[in-house]
Amino acid sequence: MKHTIKILVLIILTSACRQIHSDSKIPFTEGREIVTKNGMVVSAHPEASRAGISVLQKGGNAVDAAVAVQLALAVCYPEAGNIGGGGFMVLRQSDGTKRVLDFREKAPIAAKRDMYLDGDGNIAGKLSTDTHLASGVPGTVDGMVRIHSLYGSLDFRDVIQPAINLAEKGFPLPEDQAASLNRNRENFTGRNRILPAFVKDSLWKGGDVLRQPDLAKTMKRIRKHGRKGFYSGLTAQLIVNEMKRGNGIISEKDLENYSSVFREPLQTDYRNYSLSTVPPPSGGGIILTQLLGMVESSPVGEWGFHSAKAVHLVVEAEKRAFADRSGYSGDPDFVSVPVKELTDRKYLRLRMNDFDEKRATPSSAVFGGDPLADENEQTTHYSVADRYGNAVAATTTLNNTFGSSIVVEGAGFILNNEMDDFSVKPGEPNMYGLTGGDANAIEPGKRMLSSMTPVIVEKEGKLFLVAGSPGGATIPTTVFQVIINVVDYRMKISEAVDAGRFHHQWLPDQISIEANSIDSLTLMELKNMGHEIRTRSSIGSVNAIQILPDGRMASASDKRGFNTACGY
Ligand code: GLY
């Protein structure tokens, strides 16, 4: 009997956490929840995490590994990984310096404020999501080349090679991913002249090998020419040809002109922790900062995890933060976003003046403050930490799952449909139900407002947490809940990430709750306070790393998805 139990324990341990030999023959550990000493990569796909760890084991640093993961995700996780999209990266160097890289897409030069409206001023069909007009100018390749040239230590060829291998040799599809490709089959077949690699004669099954020869060729051009391998030459020509085929507007000049940009990190303190996250054109960092500021004066930890009192406070803070997002946030290169004022502690205290601890404030009574906006929300986050103390939190997206589903003919990559993140019609909700204002109206060359919220947290000056999530509007509220789960509810990182989540975004005036995440008594209390409650599918999918007091790294790859950690 004892023997049988021992064998069972061994089987469970080895299936949750496998020792694997990489190309470099140094063993690494793979699983959802692992603890290692020398380096960790957590991403949405096992192949991408393996790409990252192989680069770390070759002697690369966190930036080398992050770039390898981003490029590998473009091959093995076409749902959101990309070279046809964009994102945000927070980098913490071993000396504590923080940098934010904005490689968000931009509106093409020919974009117009009313380009998705009909003659009557109404939104015309699905132009901003399902067509060639839906794509912003991609930022990923410029961003990766830039960050690598400044902070990488390996040759770029070594960093891109795992992605090329994955595209050329193919990789076996996890079952969930085979199903996800099958669900999108109609979009791929309907929106492309030539069937892309993502469609085959019959439906995909788990274990089938996905090969992407055109994408491998594109990646090789990037390996040889760097950013020019994407923004000029053959790849640029293929993008422009694709645009012409579908009445899109991205031109050679748009591609030539695209540039990623470093921005000042948005920094805030919460209890004994210091956070660095992203400023506009993502609204996510502001929301996270506002939520922490509005909640800090309350002992939510003492009130208890998912107590009605704590959920009520957080939801009321979320309403106010999202009302502000709608009013003020946009691309800071085009509009002045009062970041300092919106995140000012005094302002945040004032913002909660009308908070009633017994009653829900209807969203109709919550307006943007005066410091002087479900299911197709695919984005992906990866976290990397190396043994030198460098860390990267990066969130990247095509917007919708598989973006626009339009694959650049001959180049093999999917184009984003990020233009829908603009206020397509100011005042009307976008695909996430987010309502935007003039600050986020379409202008040529402008970046659309995002919700991405990669974050790096320090405790007493030392690296403590690297985290982020996909989930559209739910990104900042997801990241916020993971942080308070660790800080206030004293959960270990894997518990904090797997715990049930809820979300409110001002409009619609309802709390979205993951099924079975909050007990029925608490739900009743919340309803009695005046909250409307909707149960929904999962919220977010966090990939995080926590540095333990002894310096080891603990991973949390969210149970929601096929997220995987690799460490050594
Ligand atoms: N496309 C989702 C976001 O940027 O928030």
PDB file of C-alpha atoms in Angstrom, residues 67-350:
ATOM      1  CA  VAL A  67      12.946  38.389 -27.566  1.00  0.00           C
ATOM      2  CA  ALA A  68      13.267  34.645 -28.281  1.00  0.00           C
ATOM      3  CA  VAL A  69       9.920  34.034 -26.527  1.00  0.00           C
ATOM      4  CA  GLN A  70       8.165  36.871 -28.377  1.00  0.00           C
ATOM      5  CA  LEU A  71       9.382  35.545 -31.752  1.00  0.00           C
ATOM      6  CA  ALA A  72       8.636  31.913 -30.857  1.00  0.00           C
ATOM      7  CA  LEU A  73       5.109  32.869 -29.744  1.00  0.00           C
ATOM      8  CA  ALA A  74       4.615  34.418 -33.198  1.00  0.00           C
ATOM      9  CA  VAL A  75       5.051  30.881 -34.563  1.00  0.00           C
ATOM     10  CA  CYS A  76       3.618  28.559 -31.925  1.00  0.00           C
ATOM     11  CA  TYR A  77       0.866  30.778 -30.493  1.00  0.00           C
ATOM     12  CA  PRO A  78      -0.688  32.566 -33.493  1.00  0.00           C
ATOM     13  CA  GLU A  79      -3.778  33.268 -31.371  1.00  0.00           C
ATOM     14  CA  ALA A  80      -1.926  36.255 -29.906  1.00  0.00           C
ATOM     15  CA  GLY A  81       1.826  35.821 -30.335  1.00  0.00           C
ATOM     16  CA  ASN A  82       2.858  37.867 -33.303  1.00  0.00           C
ATOM     17  CA  ILE A  83       5.130  39.768 -35.573  1.00  0.00           C
ATOM     18  CA  GLY A  84       2.037  41.391 -37.146  1.00  0.00           C
ATOM     19  CA  GLY A  85       0.969  43.119 -33.922  1.00  0.00           C
ATOM     20  CA  GLY A  86       2.519  44.983 -31.005  1.00  0.00           C
ATOM     21  CA  GLY A  87       2.797  45.278 -27.256  1.00  0.00           C
ATOM     22  CA  PHE A  88       4.533  46.692 -24.210  1.00  0.00           C
ATOM     23  CA  MET A  89       7.571  45.513 -22.289  1.00  0.00           C
ATOM     24  CA  VAL A  90       8.819  46.442 -18.819  1.00  0.00           C
ATOM     25  CA  LEU A  91      12.496  45.726 -18.307  1.00  0.00           C
ATOM     26  CA  ARG A  92      14.262  45.737 -14.964  1.00  0.00           C
ATOM     27  CA  GLN A  93      18.031  45.595 -15.186  1.00  0.00           C
ATOM     28  CA  SER A  94      20.141  44.007 -12.476  1.00  0.00           C
ATOM     29  CA  ASP A  95      21.089  47.466 -11.138  1.00  0.00           C
ATOM     30  CA  GLY A  96      17.405  48.256 -10.557  1.00  0.00           C
ATOM     31  CA  THR A  97      16.984  50.563 -13.598  1.00  0.00           C
ATOM     32  CA  LYS A  98      13.576  50.211 -15.193  1.00  0.00           C
ATOM     33  CA  ARG A  99      12.615  50.891 -18.821  1.00  0.00           C
ATOM     34  CA  VAL A 100       9.334  50.596 -20.699  1.00  0.00           C
ATOM     35  CA  LEU A 101       9.346  49.782 -24.404  1.00  0.00           C
ATOM     36  CA  ASP A 102       6.196  50.725 -26.294  1.00  0.00           C
ATOM     37  CA  PHE A 103       5.953  48.692 -29.514  1.00  0.00           C
ATOM     38  CA  ARG A 104       2.256  49.355 -29.910  1.00  0.00           C
ATOM     39  CA  GLU A 105       0.866  49.556 -33.465  1.00  0.00           C
ATOM     40  CA  LYS A 106       0.121  52.932 -35.072  1.00  0.00           C
ATOM     41  CA  ALA A 107      -2.749  54.112 -37.253  1.00  0.00           C
ATOM     42  CA  PRO A 108      -1.662  54.262 -40.911  1.00  0.00           C
ATOM     43  CA  ILE A 109      -1.044  57.684 -42.482  1.00  0.00           C
ATOM     44  CA  ALA A 110      -4.258  57.355 -44.535  1.00  0.00           C
ATOM     45  CA  ALA A 111      -6.398  56.635 -41.446  1.00  0.00           C
ATOM     46  CA  LYS A 112      -9.308  58.985 -40.742  1.00  0.00           C
ATOM     47  CA  ARG A 113     -11.355  59.674 -37.646  1.00  0.00           C
ATOM     48  CA  ASP A 114     -14.585  58.457 -39.265  1.00  0.00           C
ATOM     49  CA  MET A 115     -13.131  55.644 -41.425  1.00  0.00           C
ATOM     50  CA  TYR A 116     -15.408  53.004 -39.868  1.00  0.00           C
ATOM     51  CA  LEU A 117     -18.632  55.051 -40.023  1.00  0.00           C
ATOM     52  CA  ASP A 118     -21.318  55.027 -42.694  1.00  0.00           C
ATOM     53  CA  GLY A 119     -22.946  58.114 -44.261  1.00  0.00           C
ATOM     54  CA  ASP A 120     -25.260  58.450 -41.251  1.00  0.00           C
ATOM     55  CA  GLY A 121     -22.393  58.430 -38.794  1.00  0.00           C
ATOM     56  CA  ASN A 122     -23.089  54.898 -37.582  1.00  0.00           C
ATOM     57  CA  ILE A 123     -20.514  52.128 -37.222  1.00  0.00           C
ATOM     58  CA  ALA A 124     -20.478  50.318 -40.575  1.00  0.00           C
ATOM     59  CA  GLY A 125     -20.311  46.559 -40.025  1.00  0.00           C
ATOM     60  CA  LYS A 126     -17.057  45.006 -38.831  1.00  0.00           C
ATOM     61  CA  LEU A 127     -14.552  47.096 -40.735  1.00  0.00           C
ATOM     62  CA  SER A 128     -12.459  47.728 -37.621  1.00  0.00           C
ATOM     63  CA  THR A 129     -12.191  44.042 -36.694  1.00  0.00           C
ATOM     64  CA  ASP A 130     -12.602  41.722 -39.692  1.00  0.00           C
ATOM     65  CA  THR A 131     -11.007  43.451 -42.670  1.00  0.00           C
ATOM     66  CA  HIS A 132      -7.702  44.728 -44.038  1.00  0.00           C
ATOM     67  CA  LEU A 133      -8.694  48.147 -42.715  1.00  0.00           C
ATOM     68  CA  ALA A 134      -8.578  46.774 -39.159  1.00  0.00           C
ATOM     69  CA  SER A 135      -4.790  46.645 -38.951  1.00  0.00           C
ATOM     70  CA  GLY A 136      -2.497  49.152 -37.381  1.00  0.00           C
ATOM     71  CA  VAL A 137       1.127  49.317 -38.515  1.00  0.00           C
ATOM     72  CA  PRO A 138       2.823  46.404 -36.700  1.00  0.00           C
ATOM     73  CA  GLY A 139       5.399  47.262 -34.029  1.00  0.00           C
ATOM     74  CA  THR A 140       6.752  43.945 -32.787  1.00  0.00           C
ATOM     75  CA  VAL A 141       9.784  43.494 -35.048  1.00  0.00           C
ATOM     76  CA  ASP A 142      11.028  47.046 -34.541  1.00  0.00           C
ATOM     77  CA  GLY A 143      10.534  46.660 -30.793  1.00  0.00           C
ATOM     78  CA  MET A 144      12.353  43.342 -30.558  1.00  0.00           C
ATOM     79  CA  VAL A 145      15.281  44.449 -32.685  1.00  0.00           C
ATOM     80  CA  ARG A 146      15.573  47.687 -30.700  1.00  0.00           C
ATOM     81  CA  ILE A 147      15.458  46.153 -27.218  1.00  0.00           C
ATOM     82  CA  HIS A 148      17.853  43.412 -28.276  1.00  0.00           C
ATOM     83  CA  SER A 149      20.361  45.795 -29.795  1.00  0.00           C
ATOM     84  CA  LEU A 150      20.454  47.818 -26.584  1.00  0.00           C
ATOM     85  CA  TYR A 151      20.206  45.169 -23.884  1.00  0.00           C
ATOM     86  CA  GLY A 152      20.717  41.733 -25.426  1.00  0.00           C
ATOM     87  CA  SER A 153      23.998  39.910 -24.962  1.00  0.00           C
ATOM     88  CA  LEU A 154      23.780  37.119 -27.554  1.00  0.00           C
ATOM     89  CA  ASP A 155      23.916  37.521 -31.304  1.00  0.00           C
ATOM     90  CA  PHE A 156      20.417  38.288 -32.688  1.00  0.00           C
ATOM     91  CA  ARG A 157      20.752  35.232 -34.945  1.00  0.00           C
ATOM     92  CA  ASP A 158      20.876  32.990 -31.859  1.00  0.00           C
ATOM     93  CA  VAL A 159      17.789  34.621 -30.420  1.00  0.00           C
ATOM     94  CA  ILE A 160      15.583  34.315 -33.512  1.00  0.00           C
ATOM     95  CA  GLN A 161      16.750  30.798 -34.419  1.00  0.00           C
ATOM     96  CA  PRO A 162      14.327  28.883 -32.143  1.00  0.00           C
ATOM     97  CA  ALA A 163      11.404  30.650 -33.882  1.00  0.00           C
ATOM     98  CA  ILE A 164      12.803  29.777 -37.308  1.00  0.00           C
ATOM     99  CA  ASN A 165      13.185  26.135 -36.249  1.00  0.00           C
ATOM    100  CA  LEU A 166       9.616  26.027 -34.944  1.00  0.00           C
ATOM    101  CA  ALA A 167       8.236  27.500 -38.167  1.00  0.00           C
ATOM    102  CA  GLU A 168      10.361  25.317 -40.441  1.00  0.00           C
ATOM    103  CA  LYS A 169      10.224  21.971 -38.651  1.00  0.00           C
ATOM    104  CA  GLY A 170       6.819  22.509 -37.071  1.00  0.00           C
ATOM    105  CA  PHE A 171       5.614  21.602 -33.627  1.00  0.00           C
ATOM    106  CA  PRO A 172       2.901  19.300 -32.273  1.00  0.00           C
ATOM    107  CA  LEU A 173      -0.327  21.112 -31.425  1.00  0.00           C
ATOM    108  CA  PRO A 174      -1.658  20.778 -27.901  1.00  0.00           C
ATOM    109  CA  GLU A 175      -5.266  19.565 -28.024  1.00  0.00           C
ATOM    110  CA  ASP A 176      -6.736  22.908 -26.911  1.00  0.00           C
ATOM    111  CA  GLN A 177      -4.800  24.681 -29.616  1.00  0.00           C
ATOM    112  CA  ALA A 178      -5.981  22.269 -32.322  1.00  0.00           C
ATOM    113  CA  ALA A 179      -9.517  23.103 -31.180  1.00  0.00           C
ATOM    114  CA  SER A 180      -8.797  26.826 -31.218  1.00  0.00           C
ATOM    115  CA  LEU A 181      -7.516  26.649 -34.822  1.00  0.00           C
ATOM    116  CA  ASN A 182     -10.606  24.641 -35.809  1.00  0.00           C
ATOM    117  CA  ARG A 183     -12.903  27.223 -34.222  1.00  0.00           C
ATOM    118  CA  ASN A 184     -11.294  29.915 -36.352  1.00  0.00           C
ATOM    119  CA  ARG A 185     -11.291  27.874 -39.596  1.00  0.00           C
ATOM    120  CA  GLU A 186     -14.154  29.835 -41.158  1.00  0.00           C
ATOM    121  CA  ASN A 187     -12.433  33.160 -40.527  1.00  0.00           C
ATOM    122  CA  PHE A 188      -9.190  31.915 -42.078  1.00  0.00           C
ATOM    123  CA  THR A 189     -10.901  30.476 -45.134  1.00  0.00           C
ATOM    124  CA  GLY A 190     -13.271  33.435 -45.569  1.00  0.00           C
ATOM    125  CA  ARG A 191     -10.692  36.201 -45.284  1.00  0.00           C
ATOM    126  CA  ASN A 192      -7.752  34.816 -47.264  1.00  0.00           C
ATOM    127  CA  ARG A 193      -7.404  34.193 -50.996  1.00  0.00           C
ATOM    128  CA  ILE A 194      -4.923  31.368 -50.523  1.00  0.00           C
ATOM    129  CA  LEU A 195      -5.468  29.013 -47.601  1.00  0.00           C
ATOM    130  CA  PRO A 196      -2.901  29.770 -44.891  1.00  0.00           C
ATOM    131  CA  ALA A 197      -0.906  27.140 -42.986  1.00  0.00           C
ATOM    132  CA  PHE A 198      -3.512  27.375 -40.213  1.00  0.00           C
ATOM    133  CA  VAL A 199      -6.055  25.486 -42.322  1.00  0.00           C
ATOM    134  CA  LYS A 200      -5.641  21.930 -43.538  1.00  0.00           C
ATOM    135  CA  ASP A 201      -7.900  19.535 -45.464  1.00  0.00           C
ATOM    136  CA  SER A 202      -9.377  18.015 -42.325  1.00  0.00           C
ATOM    137  CA  LEU A 203      -9.776  19.416 -38.819  1.00  0.00           C
ATOM    138  CA  TRP A 204      -6.708  19.641 -36.585  1.00  0.00           C
ATOM    139  CA  LYS A 205      -6.216  17.085 -33.823  1.00  0.00           C
ATOM    140  CA  GLY A 206      -3.977  17.326 -30.785  1.00  0.00           C
ATOM    141  CA  GLY A 207      -0.496  16.097 -31.748  1.00  0.00           C
ATOM    142  CA  ASP A 208      -0.774  17.178 -35.418  1.00  0.00           C
ATOM    143  CA  VAL A 209       2.312  19.086 -36.534  1.00  0.00           C
ATOM    144  CA  LEU A 210       1.856  22.716 -37.638  1.00  0.00           C
ATOM    145  CA  ARG A 211       4.556  23.830 -40.119  1.00  0.00           C
ATOM    146  CA  GLN A 212       4.739  27.413 -41.418  1.00  0.00           C
ATOM    147  CA  PRO A 213       7.239  27.610 -44.316  1.00  0.00           C
ATOM    148  CA  ASP A 214       6.296  31.153 -45.413  1.00  0.00           C
ATOM    149  CA  LEU A 215       6.699  32.419 -41.863  1.00  0.00           C
ATOM    150  CA  ALA A 216      10.082  30.666 -41.639  1.00  0.00           C
ATOM    151  CA  LYS A 217      11.208  32.612 -44.742  1.00  0.00           C
ATOM    152  CA  THR A 218      10.017  35.898 -43.212  1.00  0.00           C
ATOM    153  CA  MET A 219      11.852  35.130 -39.988  1.00  0.00           C
ATOM    154  CA  LYS A 220      15.012  34.372 -41.979  1.00  0.00           C
ATOM    155  CA  ARG A 221      14.768  37.778 -43.677  1.00  0.00           C
ATOM    156  CA  ILE A 222      14.526  39.344 -40.208  1.00  0.00           C
ATOM    157  CA  ARG A 223      17.503  37.237 -39.057  1.00  0.00           C
ATOM    158  CA  LYS A 224      19.540  38.556 -41.984  1.00  0.00           C
ATOM    159  CA  HIS A 225      18.426  42.191 -42.190  1.00  0.00           C
ATOM    160  CA  GLY A 226      17.046  43.019 -38.717  1.00  0.00           C
ATOM    161  CA  ARG A 227      14.142  45.522 -38.821  1.00  0.00           C
ATOM    162  CA  LYS A 228      14.693  46.031 -42.565  1.00  0.00           C
ATOM    163  CA  GLY A 229      13.838  42.367 -43.055  1.00  0.00           C
ATOM    164  CA  PHE A 230      10.281  43.340 -42.083  1.00  0.00           C
ATOM    165  CA  TYR A 231       9.738  47.053 -42.751  1.00  0.00           C
ATOM    166  CA  SER A 232      11.368  47.164 -46.191  1.00  0.00           C
ATOM    167  CA  GLY A 233      12.313  44.779 -48.962  1.00  0.00           C
ATOM    168  CA  LEU A 234      10.270  41.669 -49.752  1.00  0.00           C
ATOM    169  CA  THR A 235       8.294  41.467 -46.479  1.00  0.00           C
ATOM    170  CA  ALA A 236       7.156  45.100 -46.785  1.00  0.00           C
ATOM    171  CA  GLN A 237       6.216  44.475 -50.418  1.00  0.00           C
ATOM    172  CA  LEU A 238       4.156  41.409 -49.409  1.00  0.00           C
ATOM    173  CA  ILE A 239       2.348  43.448 -46.723  1.00  0.00           C
ATOM    174  CA  VAL A 240       1.542  46.241 -49.170  1.00  0.00           C
ATOM    175  CA  ASN A 241       0.380  43.698 -51.802  1.00  0.00           C
ATOM    176  CA  GLU A 242      -1.887  42.144 -49.156  1.00  0.00           C
ATOM    177  CA  MET A 243      -3.296  45.591 -48.380  1.00  0.00           C
ATOM    178  CA  LYS A 244      -4.022  46.219 -52.059  1.00  0.00           C
ATOM    179  CA  ARG A 245      -5.839  42.872 -52.341  1.00  0.00           C
ATOM    180  CA  GLY A 246      -8.179  43.770 -49.483  1.00  0.00           C
ATOM    181  CA  ASN A 247      -8.513  47.569 -49.786  1.00  0.00           C
ATOM    182  CA  GLY A 248      -6.286  48.111 -46.774  1.00  0.00           C
ATOM    183  CA  ILE A 249      -4.289  51.301 -46.277  1.00  0.00           C
ATOM    184  CA  ILE A 250      -0.902  50.361 -44.777  1.00  0.00           C
ATOM    185  CA  SER A 251       1.710  51.753 -47.172  1.00  0.00           C
ATOM    186  CA  GLU A 252       5.488  51.391 -47.683  1.00  0.00           C
ATOM    187  CA  LYS A 253       5.867  54.752 -45.987  1.00  0.00           C
ATOM    188  CA  ASP A 254       3.912  53.572 -42.924  1.00  0.00           C
ATOM    189  CA  LEU A 255       6.252  50.621 -42.596  1.00  0.00           C
ATOM    190  CA  GLU A 256       9.382  52.665 -43.163  1.00  0.00           C
ATOM    191  CA  ASN A 257       8.302  55.271 -40.606  1.00  0.00           C
ATOM    192  CA  TYR A 258       7.290  52.903 -37.823  1.00  0.00           C
ATOM    193  CA  SER A 259       9.332  53.227 -34.672  1.00  0.00           C
ATOM    194  CA  SER A 260       8.945  51.726 -31.215  1.00  0.00           C
ATOM    195  CA  VAL A 261       9.616  54.112 -28.344  1.00  0.00           C
ATOM    196  CA  PHE A 262      10.954  54.020 -24.796  1.00  0.00           C
ATOM    197  CA  ARG A 263       8.675  55.664 -22.236  1.00  0.00           C
ATOM    198  CA  GLU A 264       9.070  56.605 -18.613  1.00  0.00           C
ATOM    199  CA  PRO A 265       7.765  53.726 -16.485  1.00  0.00           C
ATOM    200  CA  LEU A 266       4.694  54.493 -14.395  1.00  0.00           C
ATOM    201  CA  GLN A 267       5.811  53.914 -10.839  1.00  0.00           C
ATOM    202  CA  THR A 268       3.803  53.615  -7.653  1.00  0.00           C
ATOM    203  CA  ASP A 269       4.060  52.179  -4.174  1.00  0.00           C
ATOM    204  CA  TYR A 270       1.584  49.829  -2.539  1.00  0.00           C
ATOM    205  CA  ARG A 271       2.151  49.045   1.121  1.00  0.00           C
ATOM    206  CA  ASN A 272       5.832  47.949   1.263  1.00  0.00           C
ATOM    207  CA  TYR A 273       6.127  47.269  -2.451  1.00  0.00           C
ATOM    208  CA  SER A 274       7.190  49.394  -5.436  1.00  0.00           C
ATOM    209  CA  LEU A 275       5.619  48.776  -8.806  1.00  0.00           C
ATOM    210  CA  SER A 276       6.788  49.703 -12.302  1.00  0.00           C
ATOM    211  CA  THR A 277       4.274  49.423 -15.081  1.00  0.00           C
ATOM    212  CA  VAL A 278       3.326  51.003 -18.411  1.00  0.00           C
ATOM    213  CA  PRO A 279       2.103  54.561 -19.054  1.00  0.00           C
ATOM    214  CA  PRO A 280      -0.176  55.617 -21.949  1.00  0.00           C
ATOM    215  CA  PRO A 281      -0.833  54.708 -24.683  1.00  0.00           C
ATOM    216  CA  SER A 282      -1.822  51.857 -22.398  1.00  0.00           C
ATOM    217  CA  GLY A 283      -4.502  52.840 -19.928  1.00  0.00           C
ATOM    218  CA  GLY A 284      -3.733  49.658 -17.963  1.00  0.00           C
ATOM    219  CA  GLY A 285      -0.951  51.094 -15.816  1.00  0.00           C
ATOM    220  CA  ILE A 286      -3.041  54.092 -14.782  1.00  0.00           C
ATOM    221  CA  ILE A 287      -5.963  51.830 -13.820  1.00  0.00           C
ATOM    222  CA  LEU A 288      -3.707  49.527 -11.803  1.00  0.00           C
ATOM    223  CA  THR A 289      -2.152  52.520 -10.021  1.00  0.00           C
ATOM    224  CA  GLN A 290      -5.561  54.064  -9.319  1.00  0.00           C
ATOM    225  CA  LEU A 291      -6.982  50.797  -7.956  1.00  0.00           C
ATOM    226  CA  LEU A 292      -4.029  50.293  -5.620  1.00  0.00           C
ATOM    227  CA  GLY A 293      -4.308  53.912  -4.468  1.00  0.00           C
ATOM    228  CA  MET A 294      -8.057  53.696  -3.852  1.00  0.00           C
ATOM    229  CA  VAL A 295      -7.804  50.437  -1.888  1.00  0.00           C
ATOM    230  CA  GLU A 296      -4.609  50.952   0.116  1.00  0.00           C
ATOM    231  CA  SER A 297      -6.224  52.770   3.041  1.00  0.00           C
ATOM    232  CA  SER A 298      -8.549  49.804   3.717  1.00  0.00           C
ATOM    233  CA  PRO A 299      -7.501  46.608   5.502  1.00  0.00           C
ATOM    234  CA  VAL A 300      -8.789  44.337   2.729  1.00  0.00           C
ATOM    235  CA  GLY A 301      -6.543  41.537   4.014  1.00  0.00           C
ATOM    236  CA  GLU A 302      -8.362  41.561   7.362  1.00  0.00           C
ATOM    237  CA  TRP A 303     -11.755  41.655   5.677  1.00  0.00           C
ATOM    238  CA  GLY A 304     -10.978  38.325   4.009  1.00  0.00           C
ATOM    239  CA  PHE A 305     -10.479  37.063   0.460  1.00  0.00           C
ATOM    240  CA  HIS A 306     -13.629  37.551  -1.623  1.00  0.00           C
ATOM    241  CA  SER A 307     -15.580  38.873   1.360  1.00  0.00           C
ATOM    242  CA  ALA A 308     -18.546  40.990   0.246  1.00  0.00           C
ATOM    243  CA  LYS A 309     -16.930  44.033   1.861  1.00  0.00           C
ATOM    244  CA  ALA A 310     -13.651  43.603  -0.057  1.00  0.00           C
ATOM    245  CA  VAL A 311     -15.304  42.784  -3.418  1.00  0.00           C
ATOM    246  CA  HIS A 312     -17.631  45.784  -3.021  1.00  0.00           C
ATOM    247  CA  LEU A 313     -14.723  48.173  -2.357  1.00  0.00           C
ATOM    248  CA  VAL A 314     -12.681  46.869  -5.291  1.00  0.00           C
ATOM    249  CA  VAL A 315     -15.664  47.016  -7.670  1.00  0.00           C
ATOM    250  CA  GLU A 316     -16.445  50.597  -6.669  1.00  0.00           C
ATOM    251  CA  ALA A 317     -12.795  51.552  -7.234  1.00  0.00           C
ATOM    252  CA  GLU A 318     -12.895  49.806 -10.652  1.00  0.00           C
ATOM    253  CA  LYS A 319     -15.980  51.811 -11.719  1.00  0.00           C
ATOM    254  CA  ARG A 320     -14.230  55.061 -10.953  1.00  0.00           C
ATOM    255  CA  ALA A 321     -10.943  54.060 -12.613  1.00  0.00           C
ATOM    256  CA  PHE A 322     -12.661  52.933 -15.835  1.00  0.00           C
ATOM    257  CA  ALA A 323     -14.772  56.107 -15.942  1.00  0.00           C
ATOM    258  CA  ASP A 324     -11.494  58.062 -15.884  1.00  0.00           C
ATOM    259  CA  ARG A 325      -9.991  55.857 -18.616  1.00  0.00           C
ATOM    260  CA  SER A 326     -12.855  56.711 -20.893  1.00  0.00           C
ATOM    261  CA  GLY A 327     -12.430  60.435 -20.351  1.00  0.00           C
ATOM    262  CA  TYR A 328      -8.714  61.012 -20.379  1.00  0.00           C
ATOM    263  CA  SER A 329      -6.562  58.284 -21.858  1.00  0.00           C
ATOM    264  CA  GLY A 330      -5.047  58.214 -25.328  1.00  0.00           C
ATOM    265  CA  ASP A 331      -1.685  58.363 -27.126  1.00  0.00           C
ATOM    266  CA  PRO A 332       0.498  60.865 -25.198  1.00  0.00           C
ATOM    267  CA  ASP A 333       2.240  61.811 -28.458  1.00  0.00           C
ATOM    268  CA  PHE A 334      -1.112  63.281 -29.601  1.00  0.00           C
ATOM    269  CA  VAL A 335      -3.125  64.222 -26.520  1.00  0.00           C
ATOM    270  CA  SER A 336      -2.120  65.384 -23.124  1.00  0.00           C
ATOM    271  CA  VAL A 337      -2.948  62.651 -20.622  1.00  0.00           C
ATOM    272  CA  PRO A 338      -2.927  63.920 -17.019  1.00  0.00           C
ATOM    273  CA  VAL A 339      -1.138  60.817 -15.692  1.00  0.00           C
ATOM    274  CA  LYS A 340       0.300  62.528 -12.622  1.00  0.00           C
ATOM    275  CA  GLU A 341      -3.039  64.015 -11.652  1.00  0.00           C
ATOM    276  CA  LEU A 342      -5.002  60.804 -12.311  1.00  0.00           C
ATOM    277  CA  THR A 343      -2.662  58.801 -10.094  1.00  0.00           C
ATOM    278  CA  ASP A 344      -2.249  61.433  -7.386  1.00  0.00           C
ATOM    279  CA  ARG A 345      -3.107  60.041  -3.938  1.00  0.00           C
ATOM    280  CA  LYS A 346      -5.129  63.118  -2.958  1.00  0.00           C
ATOM    281  CA  TYR A 347      -7.166  62.857  -6.158  1.00  0.00           C
ATOM    282  CA  LEU A 348      -7.755  59.157  -5.551  1.00  0.00           C
ATOM    283  CA  ARG A 349      -8.988  59.824  -2.007  1.00  0.00           C
ATOM    284  CA  LEU A 350     -11.355  62.465  -3.405  1.00  0.00           C
TER     285      LEU A 350
END
